[in-house]
XYZ file of C-alpha atoms in Angstrom:
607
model
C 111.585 129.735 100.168
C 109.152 126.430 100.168
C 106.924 125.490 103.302
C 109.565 122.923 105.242
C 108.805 119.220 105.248
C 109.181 117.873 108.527
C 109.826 114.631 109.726
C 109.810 113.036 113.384
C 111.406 109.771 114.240
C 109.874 108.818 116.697
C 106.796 110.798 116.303
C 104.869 109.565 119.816
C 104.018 112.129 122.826
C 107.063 113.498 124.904
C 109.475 111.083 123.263
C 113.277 112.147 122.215
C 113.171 112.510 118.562
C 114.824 112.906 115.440
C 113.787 116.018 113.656
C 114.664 116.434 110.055
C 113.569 119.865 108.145
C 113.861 119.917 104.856
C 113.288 123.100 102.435
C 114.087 124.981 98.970
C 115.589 128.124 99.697
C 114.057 130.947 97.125
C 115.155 133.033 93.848
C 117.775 134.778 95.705
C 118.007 132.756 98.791
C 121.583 131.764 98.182
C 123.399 130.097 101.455
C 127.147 129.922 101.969
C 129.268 129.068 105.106
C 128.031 131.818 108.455
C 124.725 132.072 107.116
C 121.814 131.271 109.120
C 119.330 129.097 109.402
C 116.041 129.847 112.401
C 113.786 126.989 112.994
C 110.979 128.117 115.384
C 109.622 124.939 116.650
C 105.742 124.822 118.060
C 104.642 125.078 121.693
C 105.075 121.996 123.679
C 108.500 121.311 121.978
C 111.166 120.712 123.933
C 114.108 121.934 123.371
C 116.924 120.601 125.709
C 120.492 121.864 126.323
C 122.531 119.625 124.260
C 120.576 121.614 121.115
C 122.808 124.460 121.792
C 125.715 122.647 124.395
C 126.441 120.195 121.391
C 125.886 121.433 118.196
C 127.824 118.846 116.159
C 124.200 116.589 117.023
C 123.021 119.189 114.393
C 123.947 118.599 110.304
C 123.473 120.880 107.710
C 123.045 119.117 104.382
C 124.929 115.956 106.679
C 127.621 118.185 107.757
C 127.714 118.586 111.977
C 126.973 122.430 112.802
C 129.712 124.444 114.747
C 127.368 126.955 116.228
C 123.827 126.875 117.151
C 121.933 128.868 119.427
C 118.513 128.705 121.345
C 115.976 131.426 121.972
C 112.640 130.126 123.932
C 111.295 128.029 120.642
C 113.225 129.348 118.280
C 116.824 127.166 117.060
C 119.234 129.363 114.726
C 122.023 127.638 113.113
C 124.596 128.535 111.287
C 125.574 127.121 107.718
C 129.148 125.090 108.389
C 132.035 125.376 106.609
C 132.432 123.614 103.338
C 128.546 123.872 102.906
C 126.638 126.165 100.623
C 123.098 126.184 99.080
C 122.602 127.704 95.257
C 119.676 129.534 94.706
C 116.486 127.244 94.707
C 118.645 124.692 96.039
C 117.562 122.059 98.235
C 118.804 122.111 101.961
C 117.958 119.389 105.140
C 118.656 120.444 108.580
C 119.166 116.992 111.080
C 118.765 117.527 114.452
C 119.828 114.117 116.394
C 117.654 111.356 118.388
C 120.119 111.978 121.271
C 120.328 112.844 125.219
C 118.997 116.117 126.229
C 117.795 117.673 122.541
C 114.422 117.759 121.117
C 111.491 116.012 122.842
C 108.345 115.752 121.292
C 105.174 117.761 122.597
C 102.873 115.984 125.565
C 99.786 116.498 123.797
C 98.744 114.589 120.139
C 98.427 116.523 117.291
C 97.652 116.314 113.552
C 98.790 119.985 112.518
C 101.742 120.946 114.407
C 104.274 123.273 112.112
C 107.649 124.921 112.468
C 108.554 127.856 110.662
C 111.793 128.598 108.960
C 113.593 131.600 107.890
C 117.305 131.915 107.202
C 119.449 134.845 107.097
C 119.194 135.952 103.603
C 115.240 134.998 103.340
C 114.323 136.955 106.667
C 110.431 135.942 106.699
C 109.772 133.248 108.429
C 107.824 130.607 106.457
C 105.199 128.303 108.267
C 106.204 124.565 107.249
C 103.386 121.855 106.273
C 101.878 120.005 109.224
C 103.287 117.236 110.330
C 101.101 114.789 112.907
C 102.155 113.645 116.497
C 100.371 110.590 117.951
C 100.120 109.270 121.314
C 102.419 107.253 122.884
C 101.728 103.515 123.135
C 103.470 100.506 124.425
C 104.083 96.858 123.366
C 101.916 94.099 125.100
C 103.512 91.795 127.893
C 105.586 89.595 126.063
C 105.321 85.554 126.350
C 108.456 83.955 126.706
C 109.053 80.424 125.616
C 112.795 78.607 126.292
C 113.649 75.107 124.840
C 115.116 73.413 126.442
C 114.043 75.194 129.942
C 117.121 73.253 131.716
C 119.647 75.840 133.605
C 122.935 76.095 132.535
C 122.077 74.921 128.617
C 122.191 76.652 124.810
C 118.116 77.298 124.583
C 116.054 78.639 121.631
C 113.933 81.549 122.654
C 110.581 82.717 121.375
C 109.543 86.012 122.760
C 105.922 86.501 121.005
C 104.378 90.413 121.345
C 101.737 92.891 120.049
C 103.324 95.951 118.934
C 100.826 98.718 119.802
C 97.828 101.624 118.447
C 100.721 103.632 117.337
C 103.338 101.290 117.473
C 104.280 100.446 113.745
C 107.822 98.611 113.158
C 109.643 99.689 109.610
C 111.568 97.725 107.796
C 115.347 98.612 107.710
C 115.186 101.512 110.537
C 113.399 101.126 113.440
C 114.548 98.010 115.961
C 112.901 95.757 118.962
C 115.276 96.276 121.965
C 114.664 92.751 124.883
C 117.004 92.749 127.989
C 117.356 89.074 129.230
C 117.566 88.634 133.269
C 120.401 87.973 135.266
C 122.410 84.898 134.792
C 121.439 84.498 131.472
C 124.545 84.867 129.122
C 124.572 86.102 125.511
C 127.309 84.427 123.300
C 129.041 86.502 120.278
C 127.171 84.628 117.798
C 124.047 86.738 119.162
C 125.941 89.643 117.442
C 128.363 88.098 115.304
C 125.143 85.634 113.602
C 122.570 87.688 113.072
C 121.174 85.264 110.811
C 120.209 83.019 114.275
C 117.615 84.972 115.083
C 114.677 85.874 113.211
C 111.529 88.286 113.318
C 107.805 87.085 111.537
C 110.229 84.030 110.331
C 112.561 86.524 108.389
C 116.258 86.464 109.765
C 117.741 89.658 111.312
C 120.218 91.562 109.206
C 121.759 93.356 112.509
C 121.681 92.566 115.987
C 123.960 94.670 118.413
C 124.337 93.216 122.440
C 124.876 95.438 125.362
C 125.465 93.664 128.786
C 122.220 91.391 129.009
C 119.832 93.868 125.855
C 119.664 93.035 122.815
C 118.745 95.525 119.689
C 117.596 93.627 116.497
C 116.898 96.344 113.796
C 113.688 94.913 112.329
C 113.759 92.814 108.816
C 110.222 93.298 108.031
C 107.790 95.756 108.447
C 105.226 95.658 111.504
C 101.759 97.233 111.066
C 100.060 99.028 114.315
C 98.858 96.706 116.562
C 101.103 93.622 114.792
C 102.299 90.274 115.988
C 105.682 90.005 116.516
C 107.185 86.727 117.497
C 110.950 86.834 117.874
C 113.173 83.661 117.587
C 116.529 83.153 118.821
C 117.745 79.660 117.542
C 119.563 77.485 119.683
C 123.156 77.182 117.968
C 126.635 77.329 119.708
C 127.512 80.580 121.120
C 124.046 81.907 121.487
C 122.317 82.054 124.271
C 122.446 79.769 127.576
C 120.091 80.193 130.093
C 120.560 81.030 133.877
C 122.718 78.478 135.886
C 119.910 79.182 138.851
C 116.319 78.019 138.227
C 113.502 79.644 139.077
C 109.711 80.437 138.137
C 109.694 84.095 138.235
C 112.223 84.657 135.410
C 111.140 87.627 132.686
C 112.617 89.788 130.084
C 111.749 93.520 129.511
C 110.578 94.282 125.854
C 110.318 97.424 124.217
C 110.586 99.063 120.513
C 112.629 101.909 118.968
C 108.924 103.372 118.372
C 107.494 102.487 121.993
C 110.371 103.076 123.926
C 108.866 101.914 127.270
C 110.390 98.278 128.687
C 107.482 96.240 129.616
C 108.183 93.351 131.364
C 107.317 89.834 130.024
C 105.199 86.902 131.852
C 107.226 84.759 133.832
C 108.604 82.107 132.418
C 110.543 79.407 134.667
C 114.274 77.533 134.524
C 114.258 73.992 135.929
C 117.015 72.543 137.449
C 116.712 69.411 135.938
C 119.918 68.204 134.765
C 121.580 69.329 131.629
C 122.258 68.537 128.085
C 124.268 68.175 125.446
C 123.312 71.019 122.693
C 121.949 70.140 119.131
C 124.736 68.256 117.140
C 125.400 69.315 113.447
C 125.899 66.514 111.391
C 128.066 66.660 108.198
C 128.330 63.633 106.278
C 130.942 62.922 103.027
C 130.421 61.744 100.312
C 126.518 62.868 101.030
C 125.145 60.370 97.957
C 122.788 57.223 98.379
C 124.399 54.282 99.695
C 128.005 54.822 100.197
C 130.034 54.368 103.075
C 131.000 57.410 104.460
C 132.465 59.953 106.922
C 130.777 61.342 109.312
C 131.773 63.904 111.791
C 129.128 65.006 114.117
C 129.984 68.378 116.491
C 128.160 69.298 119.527
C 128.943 71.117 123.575
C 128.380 69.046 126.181
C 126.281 71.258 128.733
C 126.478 73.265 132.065
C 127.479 70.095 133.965
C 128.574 67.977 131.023
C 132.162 67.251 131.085
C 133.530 64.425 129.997
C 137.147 62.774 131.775
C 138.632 60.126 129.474
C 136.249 56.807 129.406
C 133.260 58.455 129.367
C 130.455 57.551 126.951
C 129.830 59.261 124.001
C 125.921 57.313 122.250
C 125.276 58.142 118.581
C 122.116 56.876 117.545
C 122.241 56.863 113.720
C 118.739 56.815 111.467
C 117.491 52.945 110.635
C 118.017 53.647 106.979
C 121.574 54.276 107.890
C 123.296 50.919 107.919
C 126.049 50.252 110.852
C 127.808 47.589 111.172
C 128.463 44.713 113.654
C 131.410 45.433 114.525
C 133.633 49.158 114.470
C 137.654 48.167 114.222
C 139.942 50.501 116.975
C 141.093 53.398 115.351
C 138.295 54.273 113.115
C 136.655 56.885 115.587
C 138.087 60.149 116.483
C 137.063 62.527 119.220
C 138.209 66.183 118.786
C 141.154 64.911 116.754
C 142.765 62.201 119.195
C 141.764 58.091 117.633
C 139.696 56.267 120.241
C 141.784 53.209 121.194
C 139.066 51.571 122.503
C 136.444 49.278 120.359
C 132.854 50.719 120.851
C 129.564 48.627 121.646
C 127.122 48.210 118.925
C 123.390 48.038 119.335
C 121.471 48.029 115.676
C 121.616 51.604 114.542
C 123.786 52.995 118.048
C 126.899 53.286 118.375
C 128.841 53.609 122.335
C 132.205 55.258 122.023
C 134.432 55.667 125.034
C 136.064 59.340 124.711
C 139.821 59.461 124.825
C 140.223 62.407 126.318
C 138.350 64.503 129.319
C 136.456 67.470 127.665
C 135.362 70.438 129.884
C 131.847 71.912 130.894
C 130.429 73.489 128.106
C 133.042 72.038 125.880
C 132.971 71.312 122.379
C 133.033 67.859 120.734
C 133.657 66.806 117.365
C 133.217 63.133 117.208
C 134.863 61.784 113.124
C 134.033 58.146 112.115
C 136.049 57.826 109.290
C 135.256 56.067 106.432
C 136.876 52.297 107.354
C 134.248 52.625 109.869
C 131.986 50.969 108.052
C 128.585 53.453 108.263
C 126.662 53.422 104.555
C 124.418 56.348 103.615
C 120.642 55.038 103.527
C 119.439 53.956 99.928
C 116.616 56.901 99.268
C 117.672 60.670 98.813
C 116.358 62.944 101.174
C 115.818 65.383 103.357
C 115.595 65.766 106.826
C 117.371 62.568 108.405
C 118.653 63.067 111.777
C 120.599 61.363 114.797
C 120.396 61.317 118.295
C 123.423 62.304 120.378
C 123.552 61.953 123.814
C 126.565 60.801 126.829
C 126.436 59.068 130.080
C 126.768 62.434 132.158
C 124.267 63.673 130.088
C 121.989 60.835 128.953
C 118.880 62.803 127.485
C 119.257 61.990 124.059
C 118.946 65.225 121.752
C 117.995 64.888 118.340
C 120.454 66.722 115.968
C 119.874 69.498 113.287
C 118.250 67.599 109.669
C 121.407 66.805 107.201
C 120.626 65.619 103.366
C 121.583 62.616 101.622
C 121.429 62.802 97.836
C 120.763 60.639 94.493
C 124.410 60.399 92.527
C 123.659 63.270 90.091
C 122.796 65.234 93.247
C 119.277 65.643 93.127
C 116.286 65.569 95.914
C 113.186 64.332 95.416
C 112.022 67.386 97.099
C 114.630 70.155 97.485
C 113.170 71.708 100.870
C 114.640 75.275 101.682
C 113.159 76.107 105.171
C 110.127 74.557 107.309
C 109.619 77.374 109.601
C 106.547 77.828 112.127
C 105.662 81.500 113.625
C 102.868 81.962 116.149
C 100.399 84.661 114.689
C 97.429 86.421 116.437
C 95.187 83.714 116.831
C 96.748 81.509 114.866
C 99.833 79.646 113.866
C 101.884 80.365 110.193
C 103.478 77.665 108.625
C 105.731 78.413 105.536
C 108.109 76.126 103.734
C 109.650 77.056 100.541
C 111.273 74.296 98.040
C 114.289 74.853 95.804
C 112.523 72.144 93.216
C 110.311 68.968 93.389
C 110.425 65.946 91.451
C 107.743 63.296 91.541
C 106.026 65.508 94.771
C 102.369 64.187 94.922
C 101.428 65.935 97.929
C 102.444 67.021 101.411
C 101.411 65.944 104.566
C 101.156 68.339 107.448
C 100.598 66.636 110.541
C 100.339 68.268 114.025
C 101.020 66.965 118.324
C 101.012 68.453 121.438
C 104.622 66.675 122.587
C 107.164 66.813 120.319
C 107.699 62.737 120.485
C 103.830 62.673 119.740
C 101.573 60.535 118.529
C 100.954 63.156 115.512
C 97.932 63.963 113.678
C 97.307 64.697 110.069
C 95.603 68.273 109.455
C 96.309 69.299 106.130
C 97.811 67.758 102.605
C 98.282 70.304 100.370
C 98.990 69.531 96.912
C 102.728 69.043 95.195
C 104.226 70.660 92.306
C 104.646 67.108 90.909
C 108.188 67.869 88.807
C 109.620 71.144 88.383
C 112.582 72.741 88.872
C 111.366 76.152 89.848
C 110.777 77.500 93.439
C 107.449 77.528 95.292
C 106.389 78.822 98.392
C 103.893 77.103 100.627
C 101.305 78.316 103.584
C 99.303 76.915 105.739
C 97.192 78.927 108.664
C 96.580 76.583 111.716
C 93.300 78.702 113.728
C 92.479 75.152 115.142
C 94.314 76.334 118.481
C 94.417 77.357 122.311
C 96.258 80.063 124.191
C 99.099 78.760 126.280
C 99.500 75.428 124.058
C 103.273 74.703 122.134
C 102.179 72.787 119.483
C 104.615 70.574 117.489
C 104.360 70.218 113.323
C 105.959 67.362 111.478
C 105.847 67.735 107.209
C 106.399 64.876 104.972
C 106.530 64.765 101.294
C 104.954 62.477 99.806
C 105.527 60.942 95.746
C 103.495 59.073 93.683
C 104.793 55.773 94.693
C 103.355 56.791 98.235
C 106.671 56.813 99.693
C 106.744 59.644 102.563
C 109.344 61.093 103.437
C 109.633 63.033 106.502
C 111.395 66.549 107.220
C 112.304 68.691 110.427
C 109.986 69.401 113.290
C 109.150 72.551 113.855
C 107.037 74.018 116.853
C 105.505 77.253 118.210
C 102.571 78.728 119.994
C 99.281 81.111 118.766
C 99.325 84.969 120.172
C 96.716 85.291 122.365
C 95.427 88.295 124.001
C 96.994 89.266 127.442
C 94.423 91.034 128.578
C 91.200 92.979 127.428
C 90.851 95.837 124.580
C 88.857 97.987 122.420
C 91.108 99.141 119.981
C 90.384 102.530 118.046
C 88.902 102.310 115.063
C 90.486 102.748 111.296
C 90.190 104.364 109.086
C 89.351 107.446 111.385
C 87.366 109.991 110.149
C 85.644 107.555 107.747
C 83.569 107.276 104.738
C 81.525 105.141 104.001
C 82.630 102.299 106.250
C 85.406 101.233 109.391
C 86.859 98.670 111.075
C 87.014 97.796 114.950
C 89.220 95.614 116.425
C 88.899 94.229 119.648
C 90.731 91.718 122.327
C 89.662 89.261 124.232
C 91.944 87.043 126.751
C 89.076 84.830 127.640
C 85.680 83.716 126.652
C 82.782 85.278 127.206
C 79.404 87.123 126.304
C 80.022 90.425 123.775
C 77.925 92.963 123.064
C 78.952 95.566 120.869
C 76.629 98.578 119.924
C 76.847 102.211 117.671
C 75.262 105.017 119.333
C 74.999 108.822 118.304
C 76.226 111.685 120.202
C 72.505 112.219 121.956
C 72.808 108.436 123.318
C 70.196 106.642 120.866
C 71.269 103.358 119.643
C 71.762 103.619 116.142
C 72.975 99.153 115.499
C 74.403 96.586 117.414
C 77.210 95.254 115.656
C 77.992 91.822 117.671
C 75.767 90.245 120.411
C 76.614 86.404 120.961
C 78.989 84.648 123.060
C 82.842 84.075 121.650
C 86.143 82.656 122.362
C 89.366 83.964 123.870
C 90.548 85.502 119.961
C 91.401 89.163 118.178
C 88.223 90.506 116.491
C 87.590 92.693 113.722
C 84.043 93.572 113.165
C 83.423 96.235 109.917
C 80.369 99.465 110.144
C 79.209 100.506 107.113
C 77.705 103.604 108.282
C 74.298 102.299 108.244
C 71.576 101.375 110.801
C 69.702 98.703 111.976
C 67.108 99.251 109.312
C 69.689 99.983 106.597
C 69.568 103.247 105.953
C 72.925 105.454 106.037
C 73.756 107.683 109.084
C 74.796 111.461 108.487
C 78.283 113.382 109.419
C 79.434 113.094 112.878
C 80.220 112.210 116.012
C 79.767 108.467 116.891
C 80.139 106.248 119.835
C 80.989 102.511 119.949
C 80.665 100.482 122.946
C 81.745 97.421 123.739
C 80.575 95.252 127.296
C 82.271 91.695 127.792
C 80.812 89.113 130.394
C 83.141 86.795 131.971
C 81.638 83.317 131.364
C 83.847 81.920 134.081
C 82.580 84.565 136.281
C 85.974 86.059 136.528
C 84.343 89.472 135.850
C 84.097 92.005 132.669
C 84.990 94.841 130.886
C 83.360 97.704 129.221
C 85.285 100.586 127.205
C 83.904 103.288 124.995
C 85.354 105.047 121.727
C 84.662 107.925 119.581
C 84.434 107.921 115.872
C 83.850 110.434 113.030
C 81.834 109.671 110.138
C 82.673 112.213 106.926
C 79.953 111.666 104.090
């Protein structure tokens, strides 16, 4: 037969794991139903008693085992009914990621082996290596709600390092956060996996168990990657805590790094609650007709409504309203409101016919005798403000479109979507088409109300009808800081016109680290990575394995960031080193005076 391929998922220190073997059997090696198959796994395995207690956690070419049997490191099981292997044929043994079956050994490894011998090919057959690395964990998690208010619908941001040996893949692997107590997960957290998204990308699958959720992971995560997780706020999502408090945190951990770290603290305030962000439908959707609009939202926590109560829709200024609104030309969740509303400009004061419970929803329809007329200029983003006398913090609703009669944009804009990165902040917006786009402008606040500032104007596609995809990197930024982004397009009249805000906050580093380097062994050069949370002096030498400097890589002062600082093998005076063993060291001074750190690495050098 062929040396087995082996494959461990995951393949970290003392970690349950999924082992598949896979093999040709030989010229003769024929297998057929009660014909055996003897694994011999290395020292260190574990082998628990489910291996033997429940063999259907076993498959034979995907079909669950009847019988399989244990002897010290050695797993023999036999070939199920309905199953049988020609000769030279391919077979894959599965043994399960499940309770009580194969742990991985304590100590890391780059050539551990199994061997594997079956019943008809008696010698046993060493399999090619296969690599187990040391178990790591995720970094502490910061946790961002908005709105922070108990008892509302919030969008979460939950922003992590994956880490050394923590790599995400796309498809099968998952990130696994369990929310505190008090906070309640709606379906749509399951049902809409599409409301929550990972590096930007939305989540295919996302599975809830009591207060965890399990997102299987849209995009692939290096070692050491950002993560930033996003739960929108939408209806049925998720509502935080009806108690405030300072010392909330989640507990974050990865189908790869298994171990639940807990988050910062982030806090709930008690102050007040709100109604949740309206979506606005609008029909017909073109320039300058009167239209329909029906605007849905939930009032919040302690937001209900008795009949009389004041429902305020603020509409855009390019939306005209008029003076006056006849009786009978407003509904609220289906029932006409009999009484006229007050007009102010652009807002409109409706008294609600009926009561409408906490946390209930509300579909408010003016129909088209109404009297409200689209604005005059096609675009994106436009917006209204909803809010109600119980709950009188206005909240700005999700972006609707108006369009030009044949349906057009001038710019057709997909998704505006801002993801905190390490040490920086990712913008990306994508268009469906442009027409007339001279250039965008990218402007930037501290509060989301502002005053904004510009920071970037990339150039527009003029016309086309193709798609583009923008970026923009913001590294202008400070741990700890939300920071707000408003984009406008502008055309070549100079007209801007002004799309969704979007916010989110840099990765920072928690706390100090020298990270080992890659690639490891090396030739001719390698990269370190290091962390700092905080500012200070760095100093950051090479020295051989009889203690002699051989270059100082970094010695200066620098800011709280993630560095990567490349060797190329040489000295201070240029020359290249020879093979082996070196050491780097890095030493960190506080300039605070909040104290240090120093940590020390190895590194091979191959020439």
């Amino acid at each position: 037969m062929t040396p087995a391929n082996v494959t461990v998922n995951p393949n970290k220190t003392s970690l349950l794991a999924q082992y598949t073997v896979a093999f040709n059997v030989g010229a003769g090696g024929a297998l057929t139903a009660g014909s055996t198959i003897a694994i011999a796994f290395p020292s260190g395995t574990t082998l628990g008693s489910a291996v033997s207690g429940t063999p259907g956690n076993t498959t034979v070419e995907g079909t669950a085992a009847s019988s399989v049997s244990v002897s010290g490191q050695e797993v023999t099981v036999t070939v199920p009914s309905g199953v049988s292997v020609s000769n030279n044929g391919s077979v894959s043994v599965v043994f399960a990621n499940a309770a009580n079956m194969i742990a991985n050994p304590s100590t890391a490894g780059t050539s551990y082996q199994t061997t594997v011998k079956t019943s008809v090919e008696p010698s046993a057959v060493n399999s090619n290596t296969y690599s187990i690395f040391e178990t790591s964990t995720v970094t502490q998690a910061t946790v961002t709600p908005n709105p922070t208010s108990s008892g509302n619908l919030s969008q979460y941001t939950i922003a992590f390092d994956v880490g050394d040996n923590g790599a995400l893949a796309l498809g099968s692997d998952s990130i696994v956060i369990t929310f505190p107590s008090g906070t309640t997960l709606g379906s749509a957290v399951q049902n809409t996996p599409g409301n929550t998204t990972i590096n930007g990308t939305p989540a295919t699958s996302v599975s809830v168990s009591g207060l965890q959720v399990t997102i299987t992971t849209p995009v692939a995560i290096e070692n050491n990657g950002s993560v930033s997780v996003v739960f929108a706020n939408a209806p049925d999502m998720i509502t935080n805590p009806t108690t405030a408090g300072s010392n909330k945190t989640v507990a974050v951990s990865t189908s790869q790094e298994p171990t639940s770290i807990s988050s910062d603290t982030y806090t709930i305030t008690s102050s007040g609650t709100f109604v949740t962000t309206a979506n606005v439908s609008v029909d017909p959707d073109t320039v300058s007709r009167t239209a329909s609009y029906t605007i849905q939202f939930y009032v919040g926590a302690n937001g209900a409504l008795l009949a009389g109560d004041q429902i305020t829709v603020a509409f855009p200024e390019a939306t005209t309203v008029p003076g006056s609104i006849g009786t009978g030309s407003i509904q609220v969740n289906t029932v006409v409101c009999t009484a006229a509303p007050q007009i102010s400009g652009d807002t409109v004061t409706l008294y609600t016919p009926r009561s409408i419970d906490v946390n209930g929803e509300v579909s408010v329809v003016f129909l088209p005798d109404a009297g409200i007329v689209n604005p005059s200029v096609a675009a994106e983003g436009y917006t209204l403000d909803v809010s109600t006398n119980i709950e009188p913090s206005a909240i700005t609703s999700n972006s609707y479109s108006i369009y030009n009669e044949d349906g057009s944009l001038p710019v057709e804009l997909a998704y505006f979507a801002a993801c905190g990165e390490r040490g920086g902040i990712a913008l990306r917006w994508r268009t469906e088409s442009e027409t007339n786009n001279l250039r965008w402008v990218l402007e930037r606040s501290t509060e989301p109300e502002g005053p904004y500032e510009v920071i970037a104007c990339p150039r527009g596609q003029g016309s086309t009808p193709q798609p583009t995809d923008y970026l923009f990197q913001d590294r202008d930024v400070k741990p700890d800081q939300v920071y707000f982004y408003r984009l406008a397009d502008q055309d070549f009249d100079g007209t801007l016109t002004y799309h969704e805000i979007v916010s989110a906050s840099a990765v920072f580093p928690k706390a100090y680290r020298l990270r080992q380097n890659y690639p490891n062994p090396f030739n001719p050069a390698t990269t370190i990575e290091y962390d700092l949370p905080r500012a200070g002096s760095v100093l950051l030498e090479i020295y051989n394995m009889a203690g002699q400097k051989v270059r100082t890589l970094v010695d200066k002062r620098q800011e709280a960031a993630f560095y990567s600082v490349l060797w190329d093998s040489r000295d201070e005076a240029g020359r290249e080193v020879g093979s082996g063993v070196y050491i780097y060291h890095l030493v960190v001074r506080d300039s605070d005076g909040g104290g240090g750190f120093r940590a020390v690495k190895r590194m091979v050098m191959v020439r």
